[in-house]
Short mmCIF file of C-alpha atoms in Angstrom, two decimals:
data_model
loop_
_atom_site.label_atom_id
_atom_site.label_comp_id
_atom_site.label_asym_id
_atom_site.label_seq_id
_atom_site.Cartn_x
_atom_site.Cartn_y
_atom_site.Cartn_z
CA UNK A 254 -176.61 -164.49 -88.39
CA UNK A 255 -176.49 -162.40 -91.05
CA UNK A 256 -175.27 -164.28 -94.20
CA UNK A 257 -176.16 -164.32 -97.31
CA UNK A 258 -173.54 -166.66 -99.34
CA UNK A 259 -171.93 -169.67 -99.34
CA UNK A 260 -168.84 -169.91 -97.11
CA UNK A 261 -165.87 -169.65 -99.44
CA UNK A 262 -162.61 -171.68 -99.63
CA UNK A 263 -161.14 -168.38 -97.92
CA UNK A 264 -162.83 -168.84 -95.02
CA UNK A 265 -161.34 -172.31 -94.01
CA UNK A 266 -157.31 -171.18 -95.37
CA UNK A 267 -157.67 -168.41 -92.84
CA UNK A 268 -158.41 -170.42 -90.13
CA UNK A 269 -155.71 -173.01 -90.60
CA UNK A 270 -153.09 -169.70 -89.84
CA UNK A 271 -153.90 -170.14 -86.11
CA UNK A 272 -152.73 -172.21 -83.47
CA UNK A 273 -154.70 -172.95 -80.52
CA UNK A 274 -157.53 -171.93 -82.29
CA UNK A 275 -161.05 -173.72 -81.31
CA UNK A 276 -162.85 -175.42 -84.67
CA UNK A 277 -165.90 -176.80 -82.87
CA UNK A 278 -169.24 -174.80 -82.99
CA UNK A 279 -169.77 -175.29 -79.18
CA UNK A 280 -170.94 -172.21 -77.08
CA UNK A 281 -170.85 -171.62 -73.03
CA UNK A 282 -172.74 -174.56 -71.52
CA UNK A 283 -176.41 -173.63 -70.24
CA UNK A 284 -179.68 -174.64 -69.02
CA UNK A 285 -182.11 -174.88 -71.96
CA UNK A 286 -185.87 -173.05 -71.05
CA UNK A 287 -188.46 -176.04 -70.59
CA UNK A 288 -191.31 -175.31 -72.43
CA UNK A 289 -193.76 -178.36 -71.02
CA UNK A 290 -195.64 -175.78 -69.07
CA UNK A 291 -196.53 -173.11 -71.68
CA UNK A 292 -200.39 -173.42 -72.02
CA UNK A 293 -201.49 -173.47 -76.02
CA UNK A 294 -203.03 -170.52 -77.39
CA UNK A 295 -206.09 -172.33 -79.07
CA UNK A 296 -206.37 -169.10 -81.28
CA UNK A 297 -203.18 -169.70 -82.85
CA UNK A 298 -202.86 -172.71 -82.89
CA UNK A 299 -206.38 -172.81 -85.24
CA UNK A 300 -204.08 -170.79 -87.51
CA UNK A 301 -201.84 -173.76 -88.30
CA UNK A 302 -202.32 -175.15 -91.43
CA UNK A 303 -203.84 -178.65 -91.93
CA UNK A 304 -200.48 -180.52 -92.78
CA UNK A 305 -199.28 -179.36 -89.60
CA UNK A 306 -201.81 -179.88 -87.45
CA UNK A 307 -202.03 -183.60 -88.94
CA UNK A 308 -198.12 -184.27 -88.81
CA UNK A 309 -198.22 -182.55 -85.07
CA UNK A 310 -194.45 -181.30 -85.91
CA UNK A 311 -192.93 -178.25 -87.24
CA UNK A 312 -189.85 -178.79 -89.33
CA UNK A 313 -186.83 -175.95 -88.62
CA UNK A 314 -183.84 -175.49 -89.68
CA UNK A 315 -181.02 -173.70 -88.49
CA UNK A 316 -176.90 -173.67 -88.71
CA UNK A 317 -176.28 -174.42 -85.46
CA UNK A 318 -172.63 -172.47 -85.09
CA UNK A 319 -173.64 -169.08 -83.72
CA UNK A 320 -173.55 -168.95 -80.17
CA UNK A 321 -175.25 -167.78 -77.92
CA UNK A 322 -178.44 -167.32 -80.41
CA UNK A 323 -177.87 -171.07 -82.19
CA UNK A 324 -175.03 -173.71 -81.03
CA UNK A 325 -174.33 -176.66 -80.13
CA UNK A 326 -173.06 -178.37 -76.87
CA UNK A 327 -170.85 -180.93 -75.38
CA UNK A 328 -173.49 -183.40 -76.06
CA UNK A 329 -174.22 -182.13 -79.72
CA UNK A 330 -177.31 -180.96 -78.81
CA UNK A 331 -178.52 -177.87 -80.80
CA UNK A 332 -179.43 -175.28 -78.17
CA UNK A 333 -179.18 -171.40 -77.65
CA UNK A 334 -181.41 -168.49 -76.31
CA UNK A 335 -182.71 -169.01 -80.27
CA UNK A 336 -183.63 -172.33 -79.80
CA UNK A 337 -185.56 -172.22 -76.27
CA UNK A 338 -187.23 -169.13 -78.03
CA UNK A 339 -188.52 -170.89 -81.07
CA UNK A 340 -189.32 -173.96 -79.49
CA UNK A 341 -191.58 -172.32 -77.09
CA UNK A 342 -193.43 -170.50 -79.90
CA UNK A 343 -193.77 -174.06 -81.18
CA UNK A 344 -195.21 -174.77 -77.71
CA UNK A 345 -197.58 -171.99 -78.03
CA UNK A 346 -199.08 -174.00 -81.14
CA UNK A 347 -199.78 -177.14 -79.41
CA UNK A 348 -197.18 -179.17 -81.95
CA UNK A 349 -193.74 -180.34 -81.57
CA UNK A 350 -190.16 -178.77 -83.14
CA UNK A 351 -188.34 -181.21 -85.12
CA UNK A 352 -184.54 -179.19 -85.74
CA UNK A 353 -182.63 -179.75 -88.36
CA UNK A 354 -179.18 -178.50 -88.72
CA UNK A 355 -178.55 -177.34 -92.36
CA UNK A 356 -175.92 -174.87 -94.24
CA UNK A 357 -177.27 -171.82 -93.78
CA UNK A 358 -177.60 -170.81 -97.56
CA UNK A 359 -179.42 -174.37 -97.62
CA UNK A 360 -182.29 -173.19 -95.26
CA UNK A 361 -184.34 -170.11 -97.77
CA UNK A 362 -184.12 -172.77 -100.67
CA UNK A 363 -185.36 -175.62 -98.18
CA UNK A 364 -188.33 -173.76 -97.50
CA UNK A 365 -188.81 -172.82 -100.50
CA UNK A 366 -188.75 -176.38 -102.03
CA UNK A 367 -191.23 -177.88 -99.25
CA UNK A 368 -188.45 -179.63 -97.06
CA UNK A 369 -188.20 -177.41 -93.72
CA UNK A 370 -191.28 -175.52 -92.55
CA UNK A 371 -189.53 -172.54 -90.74
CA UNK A 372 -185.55 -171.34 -90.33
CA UNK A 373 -184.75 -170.26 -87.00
CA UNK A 374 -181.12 -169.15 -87.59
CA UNK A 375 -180.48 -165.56 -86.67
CA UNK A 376 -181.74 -165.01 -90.07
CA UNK A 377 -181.80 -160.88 -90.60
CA UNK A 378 -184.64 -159.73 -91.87
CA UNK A 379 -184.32 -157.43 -95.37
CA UNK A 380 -186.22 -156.18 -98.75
CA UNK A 381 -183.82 -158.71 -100.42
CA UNK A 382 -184.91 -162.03 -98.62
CA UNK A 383 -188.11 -161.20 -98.20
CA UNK A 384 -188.58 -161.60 -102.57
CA UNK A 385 -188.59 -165.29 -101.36
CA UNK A 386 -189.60 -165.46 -97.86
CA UNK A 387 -191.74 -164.04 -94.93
CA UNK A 388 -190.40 -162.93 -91.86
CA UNK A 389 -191.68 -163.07 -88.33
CA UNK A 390 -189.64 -160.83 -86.30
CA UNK A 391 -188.68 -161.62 -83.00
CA UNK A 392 -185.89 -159.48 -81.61
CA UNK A 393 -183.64 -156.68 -82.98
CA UNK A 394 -179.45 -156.96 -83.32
CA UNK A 395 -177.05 -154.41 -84.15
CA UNK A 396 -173.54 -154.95 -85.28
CA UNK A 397 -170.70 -154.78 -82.47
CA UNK A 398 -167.09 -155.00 -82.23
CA UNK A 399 -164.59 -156.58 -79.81
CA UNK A 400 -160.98 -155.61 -79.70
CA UNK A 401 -158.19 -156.59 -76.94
CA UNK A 402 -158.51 -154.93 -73.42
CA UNK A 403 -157.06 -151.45 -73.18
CA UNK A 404 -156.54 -151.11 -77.11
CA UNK A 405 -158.28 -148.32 -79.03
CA UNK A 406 -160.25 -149.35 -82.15
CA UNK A 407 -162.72 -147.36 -83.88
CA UNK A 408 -165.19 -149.08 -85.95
CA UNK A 409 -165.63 -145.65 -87.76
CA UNK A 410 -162.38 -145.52 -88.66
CA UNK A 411 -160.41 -149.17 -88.98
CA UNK A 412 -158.40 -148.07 -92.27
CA UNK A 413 -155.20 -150.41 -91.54
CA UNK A 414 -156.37 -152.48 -89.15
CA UNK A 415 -157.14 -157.02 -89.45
CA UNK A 416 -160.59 -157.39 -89.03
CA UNK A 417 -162.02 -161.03 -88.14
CA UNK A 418 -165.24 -162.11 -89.08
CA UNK A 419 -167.22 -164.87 -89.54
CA UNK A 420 -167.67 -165.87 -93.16
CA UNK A 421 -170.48 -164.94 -95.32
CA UNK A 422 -171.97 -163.33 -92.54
CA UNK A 423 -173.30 -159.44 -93.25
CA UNK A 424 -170.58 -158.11 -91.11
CA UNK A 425 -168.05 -160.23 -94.09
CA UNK A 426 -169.89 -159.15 -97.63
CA UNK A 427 -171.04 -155.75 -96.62
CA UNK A 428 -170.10 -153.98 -93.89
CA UNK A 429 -166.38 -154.57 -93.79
CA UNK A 430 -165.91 -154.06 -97.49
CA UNK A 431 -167.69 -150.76 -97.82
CA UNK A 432 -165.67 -149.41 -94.90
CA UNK A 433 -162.55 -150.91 -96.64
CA UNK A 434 -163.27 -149.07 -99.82
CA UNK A 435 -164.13 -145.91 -98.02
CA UNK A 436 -160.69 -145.80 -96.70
CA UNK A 437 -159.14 -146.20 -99.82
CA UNK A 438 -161.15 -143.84 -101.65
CA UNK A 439 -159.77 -141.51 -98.92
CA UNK A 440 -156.52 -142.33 -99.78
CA UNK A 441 -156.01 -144.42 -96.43
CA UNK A 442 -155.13 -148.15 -96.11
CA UNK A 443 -157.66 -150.63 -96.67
CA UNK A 444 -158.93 -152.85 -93.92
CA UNK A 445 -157.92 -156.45 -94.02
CA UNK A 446 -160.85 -158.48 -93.87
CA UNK A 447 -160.09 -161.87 -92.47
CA UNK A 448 -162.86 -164.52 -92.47
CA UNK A 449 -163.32 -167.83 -90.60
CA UNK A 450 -165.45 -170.71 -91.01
CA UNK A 451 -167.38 -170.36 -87.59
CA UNK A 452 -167.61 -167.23 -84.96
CA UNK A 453 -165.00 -169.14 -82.24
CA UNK A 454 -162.02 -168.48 -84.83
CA UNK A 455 -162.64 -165.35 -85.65
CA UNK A 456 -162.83 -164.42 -81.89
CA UNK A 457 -159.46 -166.80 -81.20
CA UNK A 458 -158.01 -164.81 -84.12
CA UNK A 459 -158.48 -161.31 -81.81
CA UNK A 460 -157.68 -163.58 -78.54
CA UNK A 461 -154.52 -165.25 -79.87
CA UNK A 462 -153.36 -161.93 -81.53
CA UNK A 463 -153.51 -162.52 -85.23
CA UNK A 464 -156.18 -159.82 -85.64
CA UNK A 465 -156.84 -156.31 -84.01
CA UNK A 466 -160.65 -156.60 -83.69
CA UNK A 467 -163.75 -158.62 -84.89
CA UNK A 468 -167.01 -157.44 -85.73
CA UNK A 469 -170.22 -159.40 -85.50
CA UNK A 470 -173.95 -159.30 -84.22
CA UNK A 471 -174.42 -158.05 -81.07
CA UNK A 472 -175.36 -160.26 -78.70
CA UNK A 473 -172.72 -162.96 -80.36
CA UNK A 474 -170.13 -160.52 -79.42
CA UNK A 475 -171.48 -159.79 -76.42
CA UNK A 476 -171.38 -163.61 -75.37
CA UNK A 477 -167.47 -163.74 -77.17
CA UNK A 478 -166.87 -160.82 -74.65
CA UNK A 479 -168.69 -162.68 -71.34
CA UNK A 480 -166.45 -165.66 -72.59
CA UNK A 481 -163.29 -164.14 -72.78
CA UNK A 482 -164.35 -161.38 -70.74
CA UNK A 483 -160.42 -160.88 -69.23
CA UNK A 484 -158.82 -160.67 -72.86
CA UNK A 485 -161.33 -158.93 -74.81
CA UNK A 486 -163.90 -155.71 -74.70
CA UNK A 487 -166.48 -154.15 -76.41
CA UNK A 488 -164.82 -151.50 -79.04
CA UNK A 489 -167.81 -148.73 -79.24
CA UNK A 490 -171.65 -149.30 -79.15
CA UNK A 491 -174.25 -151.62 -81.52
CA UNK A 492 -175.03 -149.90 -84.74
CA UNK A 493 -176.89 -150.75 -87.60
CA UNK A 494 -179.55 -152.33 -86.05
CA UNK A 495 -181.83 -154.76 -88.09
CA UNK A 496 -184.47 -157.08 -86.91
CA UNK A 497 -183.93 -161.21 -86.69
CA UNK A 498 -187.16 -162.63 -88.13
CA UNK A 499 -188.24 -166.46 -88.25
CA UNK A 500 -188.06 -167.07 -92.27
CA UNK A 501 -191.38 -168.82 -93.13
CA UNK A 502 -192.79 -170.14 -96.62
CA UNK A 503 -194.56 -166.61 -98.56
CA UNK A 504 -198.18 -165.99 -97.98
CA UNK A 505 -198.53 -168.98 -95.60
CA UNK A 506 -201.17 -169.41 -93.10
CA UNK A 507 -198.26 -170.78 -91.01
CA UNK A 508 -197.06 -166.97 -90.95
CA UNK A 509 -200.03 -165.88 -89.65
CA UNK A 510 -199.60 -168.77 -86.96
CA UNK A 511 -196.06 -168.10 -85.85
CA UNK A 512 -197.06 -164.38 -85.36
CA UNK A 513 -199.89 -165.08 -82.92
CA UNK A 514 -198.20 -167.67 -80.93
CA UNK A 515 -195.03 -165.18 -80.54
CA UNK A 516 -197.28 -162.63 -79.71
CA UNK A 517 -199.19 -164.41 -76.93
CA UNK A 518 -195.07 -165.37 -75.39
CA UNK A 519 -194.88 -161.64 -75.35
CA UNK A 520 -198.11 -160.58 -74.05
CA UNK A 521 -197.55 -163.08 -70.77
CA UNK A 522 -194.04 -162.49 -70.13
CA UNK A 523 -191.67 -165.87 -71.38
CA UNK A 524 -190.58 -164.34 -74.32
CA UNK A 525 -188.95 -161.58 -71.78
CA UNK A 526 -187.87 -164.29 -69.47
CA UNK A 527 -186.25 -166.75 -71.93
CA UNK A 528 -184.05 -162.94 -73.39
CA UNK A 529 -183.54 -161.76 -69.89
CA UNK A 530 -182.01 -165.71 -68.26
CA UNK A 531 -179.60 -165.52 -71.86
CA UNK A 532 -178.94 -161.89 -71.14
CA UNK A 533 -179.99 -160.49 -74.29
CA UNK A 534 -182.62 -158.59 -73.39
CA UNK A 535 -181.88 -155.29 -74.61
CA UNK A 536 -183.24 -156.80 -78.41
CA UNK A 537 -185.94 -157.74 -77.16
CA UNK A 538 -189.13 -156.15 -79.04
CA UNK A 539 -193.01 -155.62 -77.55
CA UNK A 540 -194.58 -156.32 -81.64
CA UNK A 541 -194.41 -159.67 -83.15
CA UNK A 542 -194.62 -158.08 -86.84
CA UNK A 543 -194.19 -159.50 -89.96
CA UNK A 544 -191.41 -158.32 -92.59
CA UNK A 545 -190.36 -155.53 -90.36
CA UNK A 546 -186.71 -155.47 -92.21
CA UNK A 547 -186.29 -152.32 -94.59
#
């Protein structure tokens, strides 16, 4: 999820122009990865530091609206591809995860201030962020668009068109507005940029009509698309690709920690596994690295 700000007033007017349009932050229903058989890396795990080990939890938050990476489901149950990822890194360490669902501007300063011990939200990993966090990077994610089946839409060239997003997200504050202003400058219309509160509006806005395409992280267009698979297609391939990194508290041994227990999931195949059964696989990295984002 690439965001960055708070979700403005915008965002909610928007969605109240559509009828029929889903509010709820549920995703496709699924079977979450158990993790009561990964074996504890003792190495990593004598990375952890001693709060952690004492408490025996790790405190993460996440904004649980993003599906497939971070949703919830007809129970209310936070789950995802993100989730059964995480939670088996947490495995890994021999503790327990302990979610909390937060705003997602809430989650940097709630690490920051002591309250959450790791965000696992899509979070994409730059220069900028990294001033005030670390990153463990677990996957990469370009940007994709979706458009109605059989029409032509160009991400390189969208001057005119309604573009849905979700707000705050990367896709909202930078991409979209730089095109927009590019086809001005060119002396072409500018793109309308129309944001909703969560990622199922701005995909009912391109379902239900009210928009021409939507543009968002790959695999959560890539899920919109499996979703809504006879309304909707891909419009061109993933570009600008950026790695999704864990955000952890700077310098922390708990860094350190994260990074060896995601390493050993990669080194004996679940990290693959729990990517390949959510069908994201194609982000999927061999390098557990640290503040990879440039």
């Amino acid at each position: 999820m690439k965001l960055r700000y708070t979700i403005p007033v915008l965002a909610a007017a928007a969605a109240l122009t559509l009828t029929g349009c889903v509010t709820n932050t549920e995703g496709p229903e699924r079977e979450t990865t158990d993790t009561s058989g990964i074996k504890v890396d003792e190495a990593a795990a004598a990375l952890l530091p001693e709060d952690i080990k004492k408490s025996g939890e790790i405190i993460i938050g996440t904004d649980a609206s993003y599906p497939p990476n971070e949703y919830k489901d007809s129970n209310g149950e936070i789950v995802g591809w993100g989730v059964d990822l995480a939670n088996a890194v947490v495995a890994k360490l021999g503790v327990k995860p302990k979610w909390e669902e937060a705003g997602f501007d809430t989650i940097i300063p709630s690490i920051q201030g002591g309250k959450m011990d790791m965000g696992s939200s899509s979070f994409t990993d730059n220069p900028e962020r990294q001033k005030t966090v670390d990153f463990v990077n677990f996957y990469e994610a370009g940007v994709l668009w979706a458009a109605p089946i059989g029409e032509t839409v160009d991400p390189n060239d969208a001057c005119g068109l309604k573009v849905a997003v979700q707000a705050g997200t990367f896709q909202h504050t930078d991409e979209l507005p730089a095109k927009s202003e590019a086809c001005v400058a060119a002396g072409k219309k500018a793109i309308e940029i129309m944001p909703f509160e969560g990622q199922a509006e701005a995909t009912n806005a391109v379902v239900l009509g009210q928009a021409q395409a939507f543009s968002a992280d790959s695999p959560v267009t890539l899920s919109a698309i499996a979703a809504q698979k006879d309304k909707i297609e891909a419009a061109g391939e993933s570009f600008d690709v950026a790695p999704y990194g864990y955000a952890l508290p700077k310098d922390s041994e708990l860094t350190k920690a994260i990074q060896a227990a995601l390493q050993s999931l990669m080194d004996d195949g679940t990290y693959l596994e729990i990517l390949t059964k959510a069908g994201v696989e194609d982000g999927a990295i061999d390098k557990a690295t640290i503040n990879a984002g440039a």
